[in-house]
PDB file of C-alpha atoms in Angstrom:
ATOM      1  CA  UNK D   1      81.461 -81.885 135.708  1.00  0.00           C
ATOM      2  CA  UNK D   2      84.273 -83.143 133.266  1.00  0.00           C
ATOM      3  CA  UNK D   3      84.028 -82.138 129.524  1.00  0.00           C
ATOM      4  CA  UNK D   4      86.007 -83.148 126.870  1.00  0.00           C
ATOM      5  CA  UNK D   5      88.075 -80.715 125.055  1.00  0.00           C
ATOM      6  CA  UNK D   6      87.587 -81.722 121.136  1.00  0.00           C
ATOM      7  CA  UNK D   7      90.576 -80.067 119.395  1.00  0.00           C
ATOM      8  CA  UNK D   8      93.670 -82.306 119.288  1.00  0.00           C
ATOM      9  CA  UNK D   9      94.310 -86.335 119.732  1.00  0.00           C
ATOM     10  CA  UNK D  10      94.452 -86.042 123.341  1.00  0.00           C
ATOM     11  CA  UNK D  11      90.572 -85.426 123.988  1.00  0.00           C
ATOM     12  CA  UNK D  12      90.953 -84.206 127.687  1.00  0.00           C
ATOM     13  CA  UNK D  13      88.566 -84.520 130.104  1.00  0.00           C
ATOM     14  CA  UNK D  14      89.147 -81.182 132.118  1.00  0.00           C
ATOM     15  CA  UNK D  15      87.161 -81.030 135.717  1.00  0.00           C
ATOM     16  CA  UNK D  16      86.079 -77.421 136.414  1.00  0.00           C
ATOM     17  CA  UNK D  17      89.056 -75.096 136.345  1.00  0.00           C
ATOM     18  CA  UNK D  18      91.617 -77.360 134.951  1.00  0.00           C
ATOM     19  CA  UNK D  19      93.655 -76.869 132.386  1.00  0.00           C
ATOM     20  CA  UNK D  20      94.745 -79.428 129.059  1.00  0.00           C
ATOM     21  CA  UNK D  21      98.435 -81.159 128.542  1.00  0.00           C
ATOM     22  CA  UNK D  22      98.621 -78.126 126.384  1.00  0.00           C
ATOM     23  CA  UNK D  23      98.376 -75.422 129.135  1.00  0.00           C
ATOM     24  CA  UNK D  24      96.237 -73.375 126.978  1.00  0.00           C
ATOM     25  CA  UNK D  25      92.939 -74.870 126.924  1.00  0.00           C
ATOM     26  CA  UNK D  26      90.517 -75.418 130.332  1.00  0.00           C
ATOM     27  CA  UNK D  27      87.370 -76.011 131.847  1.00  0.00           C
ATOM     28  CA  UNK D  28      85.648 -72.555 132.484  1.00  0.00           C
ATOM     29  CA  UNK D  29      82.565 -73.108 133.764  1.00  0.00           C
ATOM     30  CA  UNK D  30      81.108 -75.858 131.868  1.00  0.00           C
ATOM     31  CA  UNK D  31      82.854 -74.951 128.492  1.00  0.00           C
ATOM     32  CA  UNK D  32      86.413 -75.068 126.888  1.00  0.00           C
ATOM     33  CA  UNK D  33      88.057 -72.108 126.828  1.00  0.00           C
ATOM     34  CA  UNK D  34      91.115 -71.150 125.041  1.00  0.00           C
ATOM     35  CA  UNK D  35      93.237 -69.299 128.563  1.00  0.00           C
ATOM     36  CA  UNK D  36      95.813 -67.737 125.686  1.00  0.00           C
ATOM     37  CA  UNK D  37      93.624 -66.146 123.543  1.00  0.00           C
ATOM     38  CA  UNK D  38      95.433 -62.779 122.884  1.00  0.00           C
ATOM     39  CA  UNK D  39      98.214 -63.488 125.257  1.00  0.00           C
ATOM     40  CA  UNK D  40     101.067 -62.556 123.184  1.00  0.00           C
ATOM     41  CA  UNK D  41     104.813 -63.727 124.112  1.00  0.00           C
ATOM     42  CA  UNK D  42     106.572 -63.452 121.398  1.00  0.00           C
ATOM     43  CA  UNK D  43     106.808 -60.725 118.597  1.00  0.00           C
ATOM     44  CA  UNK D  44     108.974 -59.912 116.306  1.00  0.00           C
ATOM     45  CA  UNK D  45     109.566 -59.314 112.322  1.00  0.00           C
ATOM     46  CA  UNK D  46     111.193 -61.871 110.786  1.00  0.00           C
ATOM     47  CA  UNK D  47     112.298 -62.657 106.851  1.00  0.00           C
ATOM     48  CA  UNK D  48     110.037 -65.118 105.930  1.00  0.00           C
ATOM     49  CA  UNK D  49     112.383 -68.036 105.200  1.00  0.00           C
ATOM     50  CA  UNK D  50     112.839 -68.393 108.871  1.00  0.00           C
ATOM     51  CA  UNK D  51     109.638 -70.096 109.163  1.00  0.00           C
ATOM     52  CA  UNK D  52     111.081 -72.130 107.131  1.00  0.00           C
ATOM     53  CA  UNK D  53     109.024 -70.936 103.892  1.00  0.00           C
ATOM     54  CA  UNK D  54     111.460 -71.138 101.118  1.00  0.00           C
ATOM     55  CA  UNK D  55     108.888 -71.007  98.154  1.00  0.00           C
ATOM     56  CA  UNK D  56     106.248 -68.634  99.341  1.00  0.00           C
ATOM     57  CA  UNK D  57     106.875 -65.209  98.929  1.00  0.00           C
ATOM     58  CA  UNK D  58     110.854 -65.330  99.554  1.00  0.00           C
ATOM     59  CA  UNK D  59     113.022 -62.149 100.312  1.00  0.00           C
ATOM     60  CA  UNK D  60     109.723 -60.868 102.087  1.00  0.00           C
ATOM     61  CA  UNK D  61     109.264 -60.057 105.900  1.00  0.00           C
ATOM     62  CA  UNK D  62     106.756 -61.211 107.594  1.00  0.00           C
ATOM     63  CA  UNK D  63     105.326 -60.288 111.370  1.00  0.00           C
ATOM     64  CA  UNK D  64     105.444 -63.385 113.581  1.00  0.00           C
ATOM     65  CA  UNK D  65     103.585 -63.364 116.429  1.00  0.00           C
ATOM     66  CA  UNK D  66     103.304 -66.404 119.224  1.00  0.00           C
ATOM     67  CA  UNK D  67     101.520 -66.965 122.450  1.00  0.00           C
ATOM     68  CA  UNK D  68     102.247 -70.005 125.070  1.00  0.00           C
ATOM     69  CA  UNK D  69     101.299 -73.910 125.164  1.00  0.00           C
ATOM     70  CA  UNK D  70     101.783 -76.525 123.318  1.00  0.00           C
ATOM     71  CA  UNK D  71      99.796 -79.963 123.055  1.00  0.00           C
ATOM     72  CA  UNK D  72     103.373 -82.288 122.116  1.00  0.00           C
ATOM     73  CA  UNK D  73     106.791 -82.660 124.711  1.00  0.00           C
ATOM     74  CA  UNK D  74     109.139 -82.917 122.580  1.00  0.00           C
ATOM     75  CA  UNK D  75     112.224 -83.221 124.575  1.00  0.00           C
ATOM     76  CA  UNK D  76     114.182 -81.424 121.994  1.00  0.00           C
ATOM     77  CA  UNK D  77     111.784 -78.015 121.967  1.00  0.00           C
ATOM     78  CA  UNK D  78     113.713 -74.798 121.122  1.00  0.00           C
ATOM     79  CA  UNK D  79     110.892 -72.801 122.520  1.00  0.00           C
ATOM     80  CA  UNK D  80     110.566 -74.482 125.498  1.00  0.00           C
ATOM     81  CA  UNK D  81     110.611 -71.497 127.314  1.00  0.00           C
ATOM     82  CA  UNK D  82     106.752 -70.795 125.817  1.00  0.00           C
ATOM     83  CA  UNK D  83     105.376 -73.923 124.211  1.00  0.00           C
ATOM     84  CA  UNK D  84     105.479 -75.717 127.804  1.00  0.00           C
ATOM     85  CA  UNK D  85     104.639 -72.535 129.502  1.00  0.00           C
ATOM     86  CA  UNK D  86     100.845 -71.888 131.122  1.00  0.00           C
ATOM     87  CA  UNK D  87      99.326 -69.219 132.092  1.00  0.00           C
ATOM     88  CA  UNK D  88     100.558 -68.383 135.539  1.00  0.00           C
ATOM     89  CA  UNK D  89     104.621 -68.939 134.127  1.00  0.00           C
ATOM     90  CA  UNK D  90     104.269 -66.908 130.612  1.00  0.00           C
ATOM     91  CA  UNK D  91     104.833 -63.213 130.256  1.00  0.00           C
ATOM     92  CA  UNK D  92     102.725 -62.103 128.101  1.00  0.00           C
ATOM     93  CA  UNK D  93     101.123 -58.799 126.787  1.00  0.00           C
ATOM     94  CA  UNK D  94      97.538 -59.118 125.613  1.00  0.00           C
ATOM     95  CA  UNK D  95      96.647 -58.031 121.758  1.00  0.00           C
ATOM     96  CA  UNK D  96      93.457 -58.249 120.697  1.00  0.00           C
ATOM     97  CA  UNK D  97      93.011 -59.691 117.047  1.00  0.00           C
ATOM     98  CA  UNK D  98      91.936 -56.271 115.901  1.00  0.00           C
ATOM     99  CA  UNK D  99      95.046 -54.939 117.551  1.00  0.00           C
ATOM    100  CA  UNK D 100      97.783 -57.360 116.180  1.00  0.00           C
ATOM    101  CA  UNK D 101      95.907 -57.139 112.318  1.00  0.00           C
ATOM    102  CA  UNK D 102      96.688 -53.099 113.069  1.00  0.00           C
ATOM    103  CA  UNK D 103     100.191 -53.475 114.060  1.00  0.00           C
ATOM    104  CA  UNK D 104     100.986 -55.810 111.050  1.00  0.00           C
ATOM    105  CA  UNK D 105      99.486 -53.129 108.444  1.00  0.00           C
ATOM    106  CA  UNK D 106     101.412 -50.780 110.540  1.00  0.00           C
ATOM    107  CA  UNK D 107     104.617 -52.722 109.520  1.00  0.00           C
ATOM    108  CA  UNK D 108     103.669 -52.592 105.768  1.00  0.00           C
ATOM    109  CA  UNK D 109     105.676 -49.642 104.824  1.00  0.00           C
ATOM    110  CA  UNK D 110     108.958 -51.515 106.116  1.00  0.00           C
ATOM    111  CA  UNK D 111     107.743 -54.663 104.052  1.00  0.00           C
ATOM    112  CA  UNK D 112     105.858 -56.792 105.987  1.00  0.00           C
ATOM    113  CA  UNK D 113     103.228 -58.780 104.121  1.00  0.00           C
ATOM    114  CA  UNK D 114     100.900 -60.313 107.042  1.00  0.00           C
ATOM    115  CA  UNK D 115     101.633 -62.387 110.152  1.00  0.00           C
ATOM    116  CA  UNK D 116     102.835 -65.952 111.114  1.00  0.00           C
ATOM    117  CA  UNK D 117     101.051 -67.388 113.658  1.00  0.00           C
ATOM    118  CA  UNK D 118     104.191 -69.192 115.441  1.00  0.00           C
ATOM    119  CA  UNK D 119     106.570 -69.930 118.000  1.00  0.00           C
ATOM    120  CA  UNK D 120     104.568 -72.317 120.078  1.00  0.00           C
ATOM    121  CA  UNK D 121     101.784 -74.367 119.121  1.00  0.00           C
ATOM    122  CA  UNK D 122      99.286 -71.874 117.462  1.00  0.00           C
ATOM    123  CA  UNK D 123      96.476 -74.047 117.200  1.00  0.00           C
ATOM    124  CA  UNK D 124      95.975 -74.990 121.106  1.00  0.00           C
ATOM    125  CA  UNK D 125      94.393 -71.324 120.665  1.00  0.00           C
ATOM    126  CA  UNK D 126      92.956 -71.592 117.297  1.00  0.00           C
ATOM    127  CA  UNK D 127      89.789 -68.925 118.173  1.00  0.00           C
ATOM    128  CA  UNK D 128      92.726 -66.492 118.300  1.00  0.00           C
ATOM    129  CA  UNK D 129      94.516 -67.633 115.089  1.00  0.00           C
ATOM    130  CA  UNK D 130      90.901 -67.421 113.285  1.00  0.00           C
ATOM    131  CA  UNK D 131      89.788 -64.415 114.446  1.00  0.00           C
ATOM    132  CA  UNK D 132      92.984 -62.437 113.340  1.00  0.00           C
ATOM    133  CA  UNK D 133      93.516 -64.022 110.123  1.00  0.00           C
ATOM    134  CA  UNK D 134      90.146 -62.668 108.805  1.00  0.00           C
ATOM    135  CA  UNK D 135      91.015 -59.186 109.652  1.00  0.00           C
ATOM    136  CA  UNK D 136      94.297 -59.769 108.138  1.00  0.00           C
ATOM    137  CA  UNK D 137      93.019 -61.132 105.028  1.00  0.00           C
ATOM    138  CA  UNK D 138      90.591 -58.077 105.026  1.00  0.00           C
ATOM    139  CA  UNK D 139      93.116 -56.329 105.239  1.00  0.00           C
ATOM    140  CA  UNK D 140      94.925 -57.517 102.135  1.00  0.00           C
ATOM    141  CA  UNK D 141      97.626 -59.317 104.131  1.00  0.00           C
ATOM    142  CA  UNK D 142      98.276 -63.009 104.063  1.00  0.00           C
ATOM    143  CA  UNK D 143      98.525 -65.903 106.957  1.00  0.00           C
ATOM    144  CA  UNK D 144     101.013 -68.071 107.804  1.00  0.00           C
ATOM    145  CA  UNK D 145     100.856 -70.882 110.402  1.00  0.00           C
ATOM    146  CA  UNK D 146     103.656 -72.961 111.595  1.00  0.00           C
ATOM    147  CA  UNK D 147     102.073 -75.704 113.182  1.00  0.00           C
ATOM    148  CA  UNK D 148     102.679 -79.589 114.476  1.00  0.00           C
ATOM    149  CA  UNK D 149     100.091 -80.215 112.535  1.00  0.00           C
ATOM    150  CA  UNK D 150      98.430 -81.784 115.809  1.00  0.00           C
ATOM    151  CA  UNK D 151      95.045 -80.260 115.502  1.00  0.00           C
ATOM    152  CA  UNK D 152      91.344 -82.170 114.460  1.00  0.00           C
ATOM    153  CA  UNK D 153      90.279 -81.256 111.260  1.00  0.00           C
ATOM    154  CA  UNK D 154      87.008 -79.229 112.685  1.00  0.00           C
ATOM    155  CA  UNK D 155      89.497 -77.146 114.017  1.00  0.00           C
ATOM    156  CA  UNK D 156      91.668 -76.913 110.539  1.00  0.00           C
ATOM    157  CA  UNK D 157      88.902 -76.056 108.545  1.00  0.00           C
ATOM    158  CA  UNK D 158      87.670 -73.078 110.990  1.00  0.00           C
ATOM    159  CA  UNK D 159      90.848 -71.491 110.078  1.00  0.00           C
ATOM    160  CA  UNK D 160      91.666 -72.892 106.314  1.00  0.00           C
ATOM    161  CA  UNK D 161      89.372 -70.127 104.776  1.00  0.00           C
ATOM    162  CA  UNK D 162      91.922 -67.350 106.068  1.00  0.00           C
ATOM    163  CA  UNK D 163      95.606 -69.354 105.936  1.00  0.00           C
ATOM    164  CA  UNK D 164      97.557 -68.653 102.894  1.00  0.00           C
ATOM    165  CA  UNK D 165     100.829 -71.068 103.447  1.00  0.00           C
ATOM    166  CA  UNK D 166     102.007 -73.058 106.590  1.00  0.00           C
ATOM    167  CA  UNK D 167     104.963 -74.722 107.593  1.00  0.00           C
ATOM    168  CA  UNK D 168     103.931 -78.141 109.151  1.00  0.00           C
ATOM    169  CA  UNK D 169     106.611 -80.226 111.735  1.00  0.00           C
ATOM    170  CA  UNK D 170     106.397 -83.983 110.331  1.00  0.00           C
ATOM    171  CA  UNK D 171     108.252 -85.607 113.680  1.00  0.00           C
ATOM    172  CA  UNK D 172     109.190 -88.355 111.978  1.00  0.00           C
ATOM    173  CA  UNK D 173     107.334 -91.183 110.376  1.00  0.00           C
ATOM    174  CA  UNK D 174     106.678 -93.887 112.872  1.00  0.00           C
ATOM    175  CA  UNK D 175     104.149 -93.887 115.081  1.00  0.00           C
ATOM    176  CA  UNK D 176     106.383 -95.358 118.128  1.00  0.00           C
ATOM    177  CA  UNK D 177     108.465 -91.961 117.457  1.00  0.00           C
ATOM    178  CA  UNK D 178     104.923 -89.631 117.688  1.00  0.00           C
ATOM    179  CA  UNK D 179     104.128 -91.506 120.867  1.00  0.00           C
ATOM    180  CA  UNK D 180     107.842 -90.518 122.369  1.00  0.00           C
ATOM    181  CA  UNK D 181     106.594 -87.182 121.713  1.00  0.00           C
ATOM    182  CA  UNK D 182     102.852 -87.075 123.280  1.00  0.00           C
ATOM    183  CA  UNK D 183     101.636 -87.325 119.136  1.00  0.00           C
ATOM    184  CA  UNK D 184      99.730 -89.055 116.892  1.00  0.00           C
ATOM    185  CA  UNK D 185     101.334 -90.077 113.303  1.00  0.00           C
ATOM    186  CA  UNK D 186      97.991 -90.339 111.617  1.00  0.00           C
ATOM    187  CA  UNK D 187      96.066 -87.144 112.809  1.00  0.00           C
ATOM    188  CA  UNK D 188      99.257 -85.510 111.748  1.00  0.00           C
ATOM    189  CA  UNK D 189      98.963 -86.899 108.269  1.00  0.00           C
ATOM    190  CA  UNK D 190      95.638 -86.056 108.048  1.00  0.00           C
ATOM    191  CA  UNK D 191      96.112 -82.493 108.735  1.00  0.00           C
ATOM    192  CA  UNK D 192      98.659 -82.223 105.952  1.00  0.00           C
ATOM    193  CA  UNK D 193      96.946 -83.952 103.454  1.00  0.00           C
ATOM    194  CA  UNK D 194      93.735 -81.454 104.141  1.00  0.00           C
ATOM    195  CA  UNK D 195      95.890 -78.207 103.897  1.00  0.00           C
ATOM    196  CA  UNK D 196      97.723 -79.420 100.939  1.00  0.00           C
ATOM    197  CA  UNK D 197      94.436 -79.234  99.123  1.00  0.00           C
ATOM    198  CA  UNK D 198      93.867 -75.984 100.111  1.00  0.00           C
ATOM    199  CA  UNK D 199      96.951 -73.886 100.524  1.00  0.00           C
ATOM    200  CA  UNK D 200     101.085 -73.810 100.348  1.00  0.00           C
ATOM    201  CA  UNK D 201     102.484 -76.369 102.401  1.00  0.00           C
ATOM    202  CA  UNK D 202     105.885 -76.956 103.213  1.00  0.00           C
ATOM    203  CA  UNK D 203     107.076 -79.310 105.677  1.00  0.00           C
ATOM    204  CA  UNK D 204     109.916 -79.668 108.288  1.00  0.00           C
ATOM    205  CA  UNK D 205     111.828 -83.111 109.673  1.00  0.00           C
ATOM    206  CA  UNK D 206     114.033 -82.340 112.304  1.00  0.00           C
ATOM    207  CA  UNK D 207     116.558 -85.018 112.121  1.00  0.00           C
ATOM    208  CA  UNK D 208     117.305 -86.641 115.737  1.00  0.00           C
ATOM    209  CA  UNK D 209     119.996 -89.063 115.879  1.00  0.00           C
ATOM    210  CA  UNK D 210     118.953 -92.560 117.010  1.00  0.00           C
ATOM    211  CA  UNK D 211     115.650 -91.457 116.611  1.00  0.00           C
ATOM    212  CA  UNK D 212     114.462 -90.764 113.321  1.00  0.00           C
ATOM    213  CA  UNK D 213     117.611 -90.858 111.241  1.00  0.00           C
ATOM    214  CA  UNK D 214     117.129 -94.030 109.340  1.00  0.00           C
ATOM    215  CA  UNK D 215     117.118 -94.330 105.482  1.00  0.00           C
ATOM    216  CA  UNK D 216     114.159 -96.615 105.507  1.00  0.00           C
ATOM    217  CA  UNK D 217     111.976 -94.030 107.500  1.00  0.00           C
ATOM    218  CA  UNK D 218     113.047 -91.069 105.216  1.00  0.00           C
ATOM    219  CA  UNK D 219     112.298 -93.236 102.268  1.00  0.00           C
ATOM    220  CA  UNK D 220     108.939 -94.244 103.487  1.00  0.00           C
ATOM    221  CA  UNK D 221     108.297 -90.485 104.331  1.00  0.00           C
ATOM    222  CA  UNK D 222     109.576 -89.055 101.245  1.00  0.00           C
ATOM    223  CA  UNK D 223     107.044 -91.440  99.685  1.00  0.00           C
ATOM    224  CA  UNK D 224     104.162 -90.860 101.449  1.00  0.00           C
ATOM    225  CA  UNK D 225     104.694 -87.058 100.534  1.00  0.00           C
ATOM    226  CA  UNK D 226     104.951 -87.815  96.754  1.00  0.00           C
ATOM    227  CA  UNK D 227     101.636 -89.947  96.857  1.00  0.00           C
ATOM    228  CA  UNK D 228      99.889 -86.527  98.080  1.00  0.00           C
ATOM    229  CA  UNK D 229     102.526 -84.134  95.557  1.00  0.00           C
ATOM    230  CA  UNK D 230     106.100 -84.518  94.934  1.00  0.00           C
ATOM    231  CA  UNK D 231     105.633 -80.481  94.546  1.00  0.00           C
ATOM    232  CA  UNK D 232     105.600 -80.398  98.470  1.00  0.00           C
ATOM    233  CA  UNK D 233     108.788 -78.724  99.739  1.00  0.00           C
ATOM    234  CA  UNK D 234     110.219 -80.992 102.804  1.00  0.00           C
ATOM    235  CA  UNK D 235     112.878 -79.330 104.966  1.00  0.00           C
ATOM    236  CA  UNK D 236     115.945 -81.369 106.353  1.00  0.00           C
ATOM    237  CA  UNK D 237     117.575 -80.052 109.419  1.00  0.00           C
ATOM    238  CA  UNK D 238     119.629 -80.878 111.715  1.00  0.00           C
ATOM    239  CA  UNK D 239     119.344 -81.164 115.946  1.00  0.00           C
ATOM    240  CA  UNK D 240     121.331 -79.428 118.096  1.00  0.00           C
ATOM    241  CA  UNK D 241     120.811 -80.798 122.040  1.00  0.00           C
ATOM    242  CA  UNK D 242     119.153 -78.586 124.178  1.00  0.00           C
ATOM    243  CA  UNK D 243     116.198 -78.636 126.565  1.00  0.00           C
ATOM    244  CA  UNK D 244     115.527 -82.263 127.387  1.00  0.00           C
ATOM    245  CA  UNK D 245     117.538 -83.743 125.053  1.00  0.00           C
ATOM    246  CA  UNK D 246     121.604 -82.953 126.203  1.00  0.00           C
ATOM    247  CA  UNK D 247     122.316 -86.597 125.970  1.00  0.00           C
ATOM    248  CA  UNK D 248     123.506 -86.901 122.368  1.00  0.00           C
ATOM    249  CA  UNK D 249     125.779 -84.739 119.819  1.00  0.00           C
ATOM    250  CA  UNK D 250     124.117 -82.627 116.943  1.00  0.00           C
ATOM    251  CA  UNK D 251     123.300 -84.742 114.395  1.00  0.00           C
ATOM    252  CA  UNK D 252     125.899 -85.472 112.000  1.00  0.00           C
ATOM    253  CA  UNK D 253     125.683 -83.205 108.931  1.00  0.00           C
ATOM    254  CA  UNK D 254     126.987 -85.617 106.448  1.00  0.00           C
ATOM    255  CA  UNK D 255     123.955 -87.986 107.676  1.00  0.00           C
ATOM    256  CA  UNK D 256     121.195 -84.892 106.945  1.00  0.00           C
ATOM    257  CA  UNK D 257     122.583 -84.340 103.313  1.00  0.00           C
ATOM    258  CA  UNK D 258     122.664 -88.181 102.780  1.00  0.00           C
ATOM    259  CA  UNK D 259     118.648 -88.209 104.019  1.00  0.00           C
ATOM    260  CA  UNK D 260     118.085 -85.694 101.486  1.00  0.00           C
ATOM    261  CA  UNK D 261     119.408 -87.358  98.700  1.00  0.00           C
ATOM    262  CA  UNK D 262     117.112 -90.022  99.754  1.00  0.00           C
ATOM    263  CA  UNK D 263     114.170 -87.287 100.026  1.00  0.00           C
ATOM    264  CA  UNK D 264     115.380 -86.119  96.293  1.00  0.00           C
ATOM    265  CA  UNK D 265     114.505 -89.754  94.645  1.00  0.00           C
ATOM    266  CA  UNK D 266     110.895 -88.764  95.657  1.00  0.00           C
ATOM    267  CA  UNK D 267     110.317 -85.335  95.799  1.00  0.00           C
ATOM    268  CA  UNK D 268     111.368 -82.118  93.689  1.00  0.00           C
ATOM    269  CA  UNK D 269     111.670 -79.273  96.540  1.00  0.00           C
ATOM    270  CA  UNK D 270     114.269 -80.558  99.458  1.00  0.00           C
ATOM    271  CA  UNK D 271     116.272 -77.966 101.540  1.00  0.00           C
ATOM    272  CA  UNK D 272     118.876 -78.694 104.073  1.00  0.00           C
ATOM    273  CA  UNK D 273     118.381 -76.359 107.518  1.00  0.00           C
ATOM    274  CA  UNK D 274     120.762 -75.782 110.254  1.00  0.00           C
ATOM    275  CA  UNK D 275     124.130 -77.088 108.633  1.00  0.00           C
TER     276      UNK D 275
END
């Protein structure tokens, strides 16, 4: 019998044993089942501003901890490696939540203030991310999720109680660019417009040439922002090829500063990356 995972846009309908287009979710038995839950890939202590977070909690460290899957494709995907790994193709080294809450109070007395929940899509194992940032929170420690933002907002609001800042990937902002990348613009902009109510957002445009690099896109982005809170930090960077996407040249520097500018007419909190 088919049943219909419920926790991003894609709603699949996973036959008995199958798994999701994120790798990470299947069919066990009548019920969805998150495959990754505790299946850690990826660990490491990190200063927070590579997340990016530039206005929460800067010149701290933070533990950053990520697992495999991922429900997007983009062909650009510096973590390739994981996000559009499964469970038979992803080492992995299993931490329960009460185990990875331990390790990051273990990292304290070297500075570390909590753990990022990061690297690949976090939320195609959400149970995981909830269930580890309420011991960390009992803890005293705080949350951070860097996220697509791809998620339904049942799903956000399981974990919203317990996440203390996140850095959210806005693609771009057209939806012929979200469907390039296996996305949805709206459930994207629903998801940011929830945690901005809640806790510190920042966002992140990756700037792709030919893709997303026009002036009237950023303009109509910037704007959208504003309408929620011009306080909302938006990060600029800049593509390098890799993965999928070896076609085209990094984007041209000049052209992220100039997008910006255009960012800066709207909003008070822009930051260049990767230039």
């Amino acid at each position: 019998m088919k049943v219909i995972c419920q926790v991003c846009m894609h709603h699949c309908q996973l036959e008995e044993g199958k798994s999701g287009i994120c790798k990470a979710r299947k069919n066990e038995g009548g019920s969805i089942v998150c495959s990754n839950y505790g299946q850690v890939t990826s660990l490491a202590l990190d200063p927070i501003e590579k997340k990016p977070l530039r206005m929460f909690r800067p010149g701290t460290m933070i533990l950053s901890a990520g697992s495999y899957g991922c429900n997007l494709r983009c062909p650009f995907c510096q973590n390739h490696e994981i996000s559009m790994a499964g469970e038979i193709d992803s080492e992995t080294l299993y931490l329960s939540p009460q185990d990875l809450a331990d390790k990051a109070a273990e990292y304290r007395s070297i500075g570390n203030i909590g753990i990022a929940y990061t690297y690949n899509e976090p939320l195609v194992g959400y149970e995981y991310v909830r269930d580890t940032s309420r011991l960390v929170k009992e803890a005293g420690m705080v949350n951070v999720l860097v996220t697509n933002g791809s998620a339904s907002l049942p799903v956000l609001e399981e974990i919203l109680p317990y996440i203390d800042a996140m850095n959210i990937d806005l693609k771009g902002f057209s939806q012929e660019y979200y469907r390039k990348l296996g996305g949805d613009l709206e459930t994207v902009k629903n998801f940011i417009e929830r945690s901005a109510q809640t806790c510190h957002v920042e966002l992140t445009t990756l700037i792709v040439p030919g893709e997303n690099d026009s002036t009237r896109e950023m303009e109509a982005e910037a704007g959208w922002i504003a309408s929620l809170n011009a306080e909302i930090p938006l990060h600029v960077t800049r593509f390098f090829p890799q993965y999928h996407m070896k076609d085209r040249p990094a984007t041209d520097v000049e052209r992220v500063y100039e997008l910006a500018d255009t960012a800066r007419k709207y909003l008070k909190h822009v930051f260049v990356g990767n230039c």
